[in-house]
Amino acid sequence: MTILLRKTLAIVCLAIAAMGIASAKKKEKVYLPGYVLKAQTVLVVILPDAGKTIDDPLANQKAQGDVENAFLKWGRFRLVQDVSQADLVIGVRKGTGKISNPTINGGPVDSPVAIDTKDNQIRVIGHQGRPADVTQQGAPTGTNGPNDRAHTGMEVGAQEDTFEVFQGGVQYPVDGAAVWKYIAKDGLKLPGVAAVDQFRIAIEESEKAAQQKLSQQQGQKKNP
């Protein structure tokens, strides 16, 4: 076999491999299940593995409030503070932009807060009481045990903002698999809160697909 022929075969093999990789990355669009489209209430919590970074210990609480405000402005869902009332549970974690970041773990429960809607301006100042128990991982999500003293730790891999949607009405919903997620740089950042906007688009596309499927089924019944 000549050198030229070997080089030609090598190029062809690389081209075929590249086509295979491209086709593997091209995934079919996945639509949201019916229980998401029928949901009326949401509970927004901080993901249990989210730590408080030393340079911005309230970053996750701020992101949580920003996401709640975005949901309020959207108007499709009603916010609740009790997991038993939530059709969907939204888990959020603010990215640090770093591969690893020192954190503060333990310590007292976060300060109580409230929603202020004066002058038609929606502001989430915080949450009243302890966050809901949505995970089996020790204390309720976003909190620490009563005897857990503050200590330093290290969070690894949380570079980008995370927004995950879990099914409500089940025990420890955040311990299950997310039905939809959005992970991106500044995905939880104001003023747009891209994660909520992309979730809205996903719902709209899923509703459209469901309606088209229903119309096709009705058409088949009329014309068997």
XYZ file of N, CA and C in Angstrom:
672
model
N 0.857 -1.195 0.000
C 0.000 0.000 0.000
C 0.888 1.239 0.000
N 0.629 2.148 -0.932
C 1.453 3.346 -1.031
C 1.171 4.309 0.094
N 2.105 5.242 0.314
C 1.930 6.249 1.377
C 0.727 7.129 1.082
N 0.537 7.468 -0.212
C -0.597 8.323 -0.597
C -1.919 7.642 -0.297
N -2.002 6.335 -0.581
C -3.236 5.595 -0.324
C -3.513 5.509 1.164
N -2.460 5.303 1.955
C -2.637 5.242 3.410
C -3.159 6.560 3.954
N -2.595 7.666 3.457
C -3.057 8.975 3.912
C -4.514 9.206 3.526
N -4.892 8.760 2.301
C -6.278 8.926 1.851
C -7.235 8.147 2.732
N -6.871 6.888 3.063
C -7.717 6.060 3.933
C -7.842 6.679 5.325
N -6.741 7.233 5.817
C -6.764 7.857 7.147
C -7.708 9.044 7.176
N -7.692 9.850 6.102
C -8.570 11.024 6.026
C -10.033 10.592 5.976
N -10.303 9.527 5.176
C -11.682 9.023 5.071
C -12.176 8.521 6.418
N -11.307 7.785 7.136
C -11.689 7.259 8.460
C -11.986 8.381 9.443
N -11.176 9.438 9.419
C -11.400 10.582 10.302
C -12.705 11.269 9.964
N -13.023 11.372 8.672
C -14.271 12.018 8.248
C -15.469 11.228 8.732
N -15.398 9.883 8.606
C -16.504 9.028 9.065
C -16.679 9.140 10.577
N -15.560 9.172 11.305
C -15.624 9.302 12.769
C -16.249 10.626 13.162
N -15.885 11.695 12.445
C -16.443 13.013 12.744
C -17.933 13.048 12.506
N -18.394 12.374 11.429
C -19.827 12.300 11.139
C -20.566 11.570 12.240
N -19.924 10.506 12.774
C -20.541 9.750 13.860
C -20.687 10.574 15.115
N -19.643 11.370 15.422
C -19.699 12.237 16.606
C -20.782 13.284 16.444
N -20.882 13.874 15.252
C -21.885 14.911 15.001
C -23.284 14.356 15.152
N -23.515 13.133 14.615
C -24.846 12.552 14.705
C -25.189 12.173 16.132
N -24.166 11.790 16.922
C -24.407 11.429 18.322
C -24.802 12.648 19.131
N -24.227 13.819 18.785
C -24.537 15.036 19.516
C -25.906 15.596 19.146
N -26.379 15.232 17.944
C -27.654 15.747 17.472
C -28.784 14.936 18.091
N -29.328 15.417 19.182
C -30.357 14.693 19.910
C -31.752 15.160 19.488
N -32.689 14.240 19.582
C -34.071 14.565 19.276
C -34.648 15.411 20.399
N -35.447 16.405 20.032
C -36.020 17.310 21.039
C -36.925 16.533 21.989
N -36.737 16.748 23.272
C -37.525 16.070 24.298
C -38.525 17.065 24.884
N -39.796 16.699 24.876
C -40.825 17.590 25.390
C -41.166 17.250 26.840
N -41.676 18.238 27.554
C -41.992 18.074 28.974
C -43.234 17.210 29.159
N -43.264 16.413 30.236
C -44.420 15.540 30.492
C -45.655 16.332 30.911
N -46.790 15.661 30.874
C -48.063 16.307 31.156
C -48.157 16.951 32.528
N -47.536 16.330 33.554
C -47.666 16.887 34.896
C -46.985 18.248 35.021
N -45.981 18.504 34.183
C -45.348 19.823 34.192
C -46.277 20.846 33.544
N -46.919 20.462 32.452
C -47.812 21.374 31.744
C -49.067 21.682 32.556
N -49.473 20.744 33.414
C -50.675 20.940 34.235
C -50.355 21.604 35.577
N -49.088 21.732 35.916
C -48.689 22.267 37.222
C -49.177 23.695 37.422
N -49.535 24.005 38.666
C -50.019 25.336 39.011
C -49.176 26.009 40.088
N -48.464 25.214 40.886
C -47.680 25.773 41.994
C -46.227 25.325 41.903
N -45.320 26.194 42.347
C -43.892 25.856 42.370
C -43.275 26.275 43.697
N -42.291 25.503 44.111
C -41.485 25.826 45.288
C -40.052 25.953 44.816
N -39.414 27.074 45.082
C -38.028 27.305 44.669
C -37.117 27.092 45.876
N -36.153 26.182 45.756
C -35.238 25.873 46.851
C -33.800 25.930 46.350
N -32.882 26.004 47.271
C -31.465 25.928 46.953
C -31.069 24.458 46.940
N -30.368 24.024 45.910
C -29.969 22.626 45.813
C -29.130 22.215 47.025
N -29.324 20.999 47.525
C -28.668 20.580 48.768
C -27.149 20.571 48.725
N -26.560 20.451 47.515
C -25.101 20.417 47.434
C -24.491 21.797 47.210
N -25.318 22.841 47.303
C -24.819 24.203 47.100
C -24.225 24.739 48.400
N -22.974 25.151 48.360
C -22.323 25.716 49.546
C -22.362 27.231 49.537
N -22.076 27.831 50.673
C -21.993 29.288 50.777
C -20.539 29.695 50.547
N -20.295 30.360 49.434
C -18.920 30.749 49.128
C -18.460 31.858 50.074
N -17.185 31.856 50.381
C -16.640 32.826 51.328
C -16.737 34.250 50.786
N -16.507 34.416 49.460
C -16.536 35.767 48.899
C -17.950 36.299 48.703
N -18.975 35.400 48.639
C -20.366 35.844 48.493
C -21.281 34.792 49.114
N -21.358 34.737 50.449
C -22.121 33.684 51.132
C -23.617 33.710 50.869
N -24.167 34.844 50.405
C -25.602 34.937 50.151
C -25.948 34.797 48.667
N -25.003 34.342 47.857
C -25.222 34.252 46.407
C -26.385 33.336 46.056
N -26.490 32.202 46.741
C -27.578 31.269 46.439
C -28.933 31.817 46.861
N -28.963 32.511 48.016
C -30.220 33.121 48.454
C -30.671 34.207 47.487
N -29.717 34.974 46.979
C -30.054 36.024 46.006
C -30.600 35.403 44.730
N -29.954 34.351 44.276
C -30.405 33.669 43.062
C -31.798 33.081 43.260
N -32.038 32.532 44.441
C -33.345 31.972 44.766
C -34.420 33.052 44.679
N -34.137 34.216 45.257
C -35.087 35.324 45.212
C -35.297 35.843 43.799
N -34.229 35.913 43.013
C -34.346 36.385 41.634
C -35.209 35.439 40.804
N -35.039 34.134 41.020
C -35.841 33.151 40.292
C -37.315 33.265 40.700
N -37.567 33.459 41.983
C -38.950 33.616 42.439
C -39.585 34.855 41.819
N -38.832 35.941 41.777
C -39.353 37.161 41.152
C -39.677 36.928 39.681
N -38.815 36.181 38.989
C -39.041 35.894 37.580
C -40.315 35.069 37.395
N -40.558 34.130 38.306
C -41.785 33.332 38.234
C -43.012 34.204 38.503
N -42.892 35.109 39.455
C -44.001 36.003 39.762
C -44.344 36.883 38.564
N -43.332 37.396 37.897
C -43.544 38.253 36.736
C -44.120 37.457 35.566
N -43.704 36.200 35.454
C -44.236 35.324 34.400
C -45.735 35.134 34.613
N -46.134 34.835 35.843
C -47.540 34.747 36.181
C -48.208 33.414 35.918
N -47.497 32.441 35.433
C -48.119 31.143 35.121
C -48.322 30.309 36.375
N -47.372 30.383 37.304
C -47.408 29.555 38.499
C -47.607 30.394 39.759
N -48.119 29.737 40.793
C -48.247 30.364 42.101
C -47.136 29.833 42.996
N -46.404 30.746 43.627
C -45.317 30.342 44.512
C -45.859 29.846 45.845
N -45.272 28.766 46.356
C -45.643 28.228 47.665
C -44.368 28.030 48.479
N -44.514 27.911 49.793
C -43.382 27.709 50.684
C -43.404 26.339 51.346
N -44.414 25.527 51.022
C -44.557 24.198 51.617
C -44.454 23.157 50.510
N -43.546 22.201 50.648
C -43.330 21.197 49.610
C -44.584 20.376 49.342
N -45.434 20.219 50.348
C -46.653 19.432 50.170
C -47.646 20.127 49.236
N -47.478 21.421 49.018
C -48.378 22.174 48.150
C -47.786 22.401 46.756
N -46.577 21.927 46.517
C -45.870 22.221 45.272
C -46.096 21.149 44.210
N -46.581 21.575 43.048
C -46.681 20.663 41.905
C -45.303 20.437 41.289
N -44.465 21.468 41.357
C -43.094 21.370 40.863
C -42.150 21.957 41.900
N -40.957 21.400 41.997
C -39.924 21.940 42.877
C -38.754 22.378 41.986
N -38.351 23.634 42.136
C -37.267 24.188 41.342
C -36.023 24.295 42.222
N -34.957 23.626 41.827
C -33.705 23.690 42.574
C -32.714 24.603 41.875
N -32.092 25.511 42.622
C -31.150 26.452 42.022
C -29.813 26.422 42.764
N -28.755 26.731 42.039
C -27.426 26.876 42.627
C -26.670 27.911 41.810
N -26.121 28.915 42.474
C -25.371 29.964 41.796
C -23.964 29.483 41.492
N -23.548 29.637 40.235
C -22.201 29.236 39.845
C -21.147 30.184 40.387
N -19.960 29.675 40.586
C -18.864 30.486 41.131
C -17.901 30.959 40.048
N -17.999 30.379 38.853
C -17.070 30.735 37.787
C -15.704 30.107 37.968
N -15.557 29.237 38.978
C -14.274 28.606 39.273
C -14.457 27.095 39.383
N -13.372 26.350 39.137
C -13.426 24.902 39.257
C -13.665 24.493 40.699
N -13.022 25.175 41.625
C -13.221 24.911 43.051
C -13.282 26.245 43.789
N -14.013 26.240 44.888
C -14.192 27.487 45.616
C -14.359 27.198 47.104
N -13.665 27.913 47.996
C -13.842 27.705 49.437
C -15.237 28.127 49.876
N -15.834 27.355 50.773
C -17.199 27.622 51.226
C -17.288 27.653 52.743
N -18.423 28.184 53.213
C -18.755 28.183 54.638
C -19.917 27.226 54.825
N -19.734 26.179 55.590
C -20.771 25.189 55.840
C -21.199 25.254 57.300
N -22.476 24.903 57.534
C -22.980 24.922 58.902
C -23.369 26.310 59.344
N -23.600 26.460 60.642
C -23.995 27.758 61.164
C -25.501 27.890 61.278
N -25.987 29.060 61.681
C -27.419 29.273 61.904
C -28.220 29.281 60.612
N -29.525 29.087 60.761
C -30.453 29.134 59.627
C -30.517 30.562 59.105
N -30.719 30.702 57.809
C -30.772 32.029 57.197
C -31.874 32.885 57.802
N -31.683 34.200 57.760
C -32.640 35.138 58.352
C -33.979 35.102 57.638
N -35.083 35.308 58.372
C -36.407 35.330 57.749
C -36.537 36.512 56.795
N -37.413 36.354 55.777
C -37.639 37.405 54.800
C -39.101 37.387 54.376
N -39.503 38.295 53.523
C -40.904 38.364 53.102
C -41.001 38.932 51.704
N -42.196 38.819 51.100
C -42.429 39.357 49.763
C -43.139 40.701 49.882
N -42.590 41.728 49.246
C -43.156 43.068 49.278
C -43.675 43.419 47.891
N -44.960 43.743 47.776
C -45.546 44.077 46.476
C -46.086 45.503 46.453
N -45.534 46.392 47.245
C -45.982 47.770 47.280
C -45.663 48.477 45.968
N -46.537 49.403 45.603
C -46.330 50.215 44.396
C -46.195 49.340 43.151
N -46.867 48.150 43.179
C -46.849 47.233 42.040
C -45.441 46.728 41.710
N -44.523 46.834 42.645
C -43.166 46.351 42.463
C -42.988 45.065 43.255
N -42.643 43.984 42.568
C -42.484 42.691 43.230
C -41.049 42.548 43.706
N -40.882 42.353 45.006
C -39.543 42.189 45.557
C -39.519 40.996 46.501
N -38.660 40.041 46.242
C -38.493 38.942 47.190
C -37.344 39.289 48.103
N -37.654 39.587 49.367
C -36.637 39.952 50.346
C -36.099 38.693 51.023
N -36.885 37.656 51.082
C -36.412 36.424 51.693
C -37.544 35.458 51.967
N -37.300 34.496 52.833
C -38.278 33.455 53.115
C -38.537 33.361 54.605
N -39.785 33.165 54.965
C -40.150 33.062 56.368
C -39.938 31.633 56.848
N -39.276 31.493 57.992
C -39.054 30.179 58.571
C -37.993 29.382 57.846
N -37.949 28.081 58.144
C -36.948 27.199 57.540
C -37.420 26.741 56.162
N -36.512 26.589 55.203
C -36.892 26.071 53.886
C -37.496 24.683 54.004
N -38.250 24.287 53.004
C -38.957 23.005 53.048
C -37.989 21.825 53.009
N -38.402 20.712 53.616
C -37.594 19.509 53.625
C -37.860 18.754 52.323
N -37.015 18.982 51.317
C -37.233 18.368 50.006
C -36.176 17.321 49.677
N -35.285 17.037 50.628
C -34.228 16.058 50.399
C -34.005 15.229 51.647
N -33.511 14.031 51.445
C -33.208 13.153 52.572
C -31.774 13.351 53.049
N -31.064 14.246 52.391
C -29.656 14.474 52.713
C -29.513 15.340 53.959
N -29.766 14.760 55.107
C -29.572 15.460 56.382
C -30.642 16.473 56.645
N -30.237 17.727 56.906
C -31.165 18.788 57.271
C -31.924 19.254 56.049
N -33.012 20.042 56.236
C -33.754 20.575 55.114
C -32.853 21.338 54.163
N -33.250 21.366 52.893
C -32.439 22.012 51.872
C -32.124 23.454 52.224
N -30.860 23.817 52.092
C -30.445 25.193 52.338
C -30.225 25.507 53.795
N -30.362 24.507 54.688
C -30.191 24.746 56.113
C -29.157 23.782 56.669
N -28.910 23.889 57.949
C -27.981 23.001 58.639
C -28.632 22.541 59.933
N -28.103 21.473 60.474
C -28.634 20.978 61.729
C -28.447 21.992 62.841
N -29.269 21.923 63.887
C -29.207 22.901 64.967
C -27.873 22.928 65.694
N -27.149 21.806 65.657
C -25.866 21.737 66.357
C -24.676 21.797 65.404
N -24.945 22.129 64.145
C -23.890 22.162 63.133
C -23.208 23.526 63.157
N -21.998 23.576 63.683
C -21.269 24.837 63.763
C -20.681 25.201 62.410
N -20.502 26.501 62.206
C -19.944 26.983 60.941
C -18.504 26.505 60.788
N -18.179 26.003 59.594
C -16.823 25.557 59.313
C -16.558 25.711 57.818
N -15.311 25.808 57.455
C -14.951 25.993 56.049
C -14.935 24.662 55.317
N -15.174 24.729 54.005
C -15.157 23.544 53.166
C -14.708 23.921 51.771
N -14.949 23.031 50.807
C -14.559 23.291 49.428
C -15.630 22.746 48.491
N -16.140 23.608 47.596
C -17.122 23.205 46.598
C -16.399 23.059 45.263
N -16.609 21.917 44.593
C -15.906 21.629 43.342
C -16.910 21.451 42.201
N -16.620 22.069 41.076
C -17.397 21.829 39.862
C -18.600 22.719 39.622
N -18.939 23.622 40.537
C -20.121 24.471 40.373
C -19.737 25.787 39.700
N -19.248 25.696 38.465
C -18.774 26.897 37.778
C -19.918 27.732 37.215
N -20.973 27.070 36.722
C -22.070 27.762 36.063
C -23.348 27.694 36.891
N -24.282 28.594 36.620
C -25.560 28.606 37.328
C -26.366 27.361 36.953
N -27.065 26.809 37.939
C -27.860 25.590 37.722
C -29.319 25.830 38.093
N -30.223 25.370 37.224
C -31.668 25.475 37.423
C -32.256 24.117 37.058
N -32.852 23.422 38.039
C -33.394 22.093 37.796
C -34.852 22.020 38.227
N -35.639 21.295 37.443
C -37.075 21.145 37.707
C -37.351 19.713 38.133
N -37.991 19.558 39.298
C -38.324 18.242 39.837
C -39.836 18.109 39.994
N -40.306 16.893 39.925
C -41.730 16.635 40.120
C -42.104 16.794 41.584
N -43.174 17.512 41.843
C -43.671 17.673 43.201
C -44.632 16.547 43.556
N -45.133 16.565 44.772
C -46.087 15.552 45.194
C -45.462 14.209 45.504
N -44.134 14.152 45.626
C -43.438 12.916 45.973
C -42.525 13.193 47.162
N -42.108 12.136 47.847
C -41.225 12.315 48.993
C -39.814 12.629 48.527
N -39.210 13.619 49.143
C -37.858 14.056 48.818
C -37.678 14.268 47.307
N -38.405 15.196 46.718
C -38.374 15.397 45.261
C -36.999 15.722 44.690
N -36.175 16.470 45.423
C -34.873 16.874 44.901
C -33.897 15.699 44.827
N -34.199 14.606 45.526
C -33.347 13.424 45.465
C -33.576 12.624 44.182
N -34.671 12.916 43.478
C -34.966 12.218 42.236
C -34.282 12.889 41.053
N -34.511 12.345 39.875
C -33.928 12.905 38.662
C -34.715 14.135 38.216
N -34.014 15.156 37.760
C -34.672 16.368 37.275
C -35.339 16.074 35.938
N -36.547 16.596 35.755
C -37.258 16.403 34.491
C -36.781 17.398 33.439
N -36.192 18.503 33.892
C -35.660 19.512 32.974
C -34.597 20.305 33.726
N -33.538 20.673 33.021
C -32.495 21.461 33.674
C -31.872 22.450 32.697
N -31.327 23.514 33.255
C -30.639 24.537 32.470
C -29.386 24.925 33.234
N -28.228 24.712 32.620
C -26.953 25.030 33.240
C -26.185 25.953 32.304
N -25.913 27.157 32.753
C -25.241 28.125 31.897
C -24.648 29.246 32.739
N -23.660 29.929 32.174
C -23.075 31.070 32.843
C -24.117 32.180 32.955
N -24.292 32.727 34.157
C -25.244 33.812 34.417
C -26.679 33.417 34.081
N -26.988 32.120 34.153
C -28.345 31.659 33.856
C -29.378 32.112 34.864
N -28.937 32.498 36.068
C -29.861 32.958 37.109
C -29.729 34.457 37.360
N -29.056 35.148 36.457
C -28.748 36.556 36.665
C -29.870 37.469 36.192
N -30.142 38.512 36.966
C -31.090 39.546 36.568
C -30.490 40.394 35.446
N -31.308 41.089 34.627
C -32.756 41.212 34.796
C -33.559 40.121 34.115
N -32.944 39.369 33.210
C -33.718 38.419 32.421
C -33.973 37.081 33.068
N -33.043 36.587 33.912
C -33.087 35.236 34.479
C -33.342 34.249 33.337
N -32.301 33.999 32.552
C -32.403 33.192 31.340
C -32.974 31.802 31.601
N -32.682 31.220 32.765
C -33.159 29.873 33.069
C -34.683 29.823 33.074
N -35.316 30.803 33.694
C -36.786 30.847 33.734
C -37.344 31.102 32.337
N -36.677 31.946 31.586
C -37.115 32.250 30.224
C -37.032 31.005 29.344
N -35.959 30.240 29.465
C -35.810 29.019 28.684
C -36.812 27.953 29.122
N -37.135 27.921 30.409
C -38.153 26.993 30.908
C -39.514 27.358 30.326
N -39.797 28.631 30.241
C -41.053 29.096 29.627
C -41.132 28.656 28.171
N -40.036 28.802 27.443
C -40.004 28.389 26.040
C -40.218 26.874 25.914
N -39.587 26.106 26.809
C -39.742 24.647 26.794
C -41.189 24.246 27.029
N -41.865 24.949 27.936
C -43.272 24.668 28.202
C -44.128 25.009 26.987
N -43.879 26.158 26.378
C -44.647 26.567 25.206
C -44.475 25.577 24.052
N -43.245 25.122 23.820
C -42.985 24.155 22.754
C -43.652 22.813 23.065
N -43.636 22.407 24.327
C -44.250 21.142 24.727
C -45.766 21.208 24.586
N -46.357 22.334 24.949
C -47.799 22.494 24.810
C -48.208 22.464 23.335
N -47.417 23.096 22.498
C -47.695 23.109 21.066
C -47.615 21.700 20.491
N -46.585 20.949 20.897
C -46.421 19.578 20.424
C -47.561 18.689 20.907
N -47.989 18.890 22.157
C -49.093 18.100 22.713
C -50.393 18.395 21.970
N -50.610 19.665 21.626
C -51.808 20.047 20.892
C -51.805 19.452 19.490
N -50.655 19.453 18.843
C -50.540 18.870 17.509
C -50.803 17.370 17.545
N -50.287 16.694 18.579
C -50.509 15.262 18.722
C -51.985 14.963 18.946
N -52.648 15.792 19.756
C -54.073 15.609 20.022
C -54.887 15.805 18.743
N -54.526 16.808 17.956
C -55.240 17.082 16.701
C -55.080 15.914 15.731
N -53.883 15.331 15.675
C -53.639 14.189 14.807
C -54.467 12.988 15.235
N -54.567 12.767 16.559
C -55.354 11.648 17.066
C -56.832 11.827 16.763
N -57.312 13.052 16.910
C -58.715 13.332 16.608
C -58.999 13.157 15.121
N -58.003 13.553 14.277
C -58.155 13.386 12.843
C -58.204 11.922 12.434
N -57.413 11.090 13.104
C -57.403 9.665 12.814
C -58.710 8.994 13.204
N -59.341 9.484 14.281
C -60.628 8.923 14.715
C -61.728 9.256 13.704
N -61.662 10.477 13.147
C -62.685 10.890 12.172
C -62.493 10.183 10.839
N -61.222 9.851 10.517
C -60.923 9.196 9.241
C -60.159 7.903 9.475
N -60.837 6.856 9.995
C -60.160 5.597 10.314
C -59.678 4.889 9.035
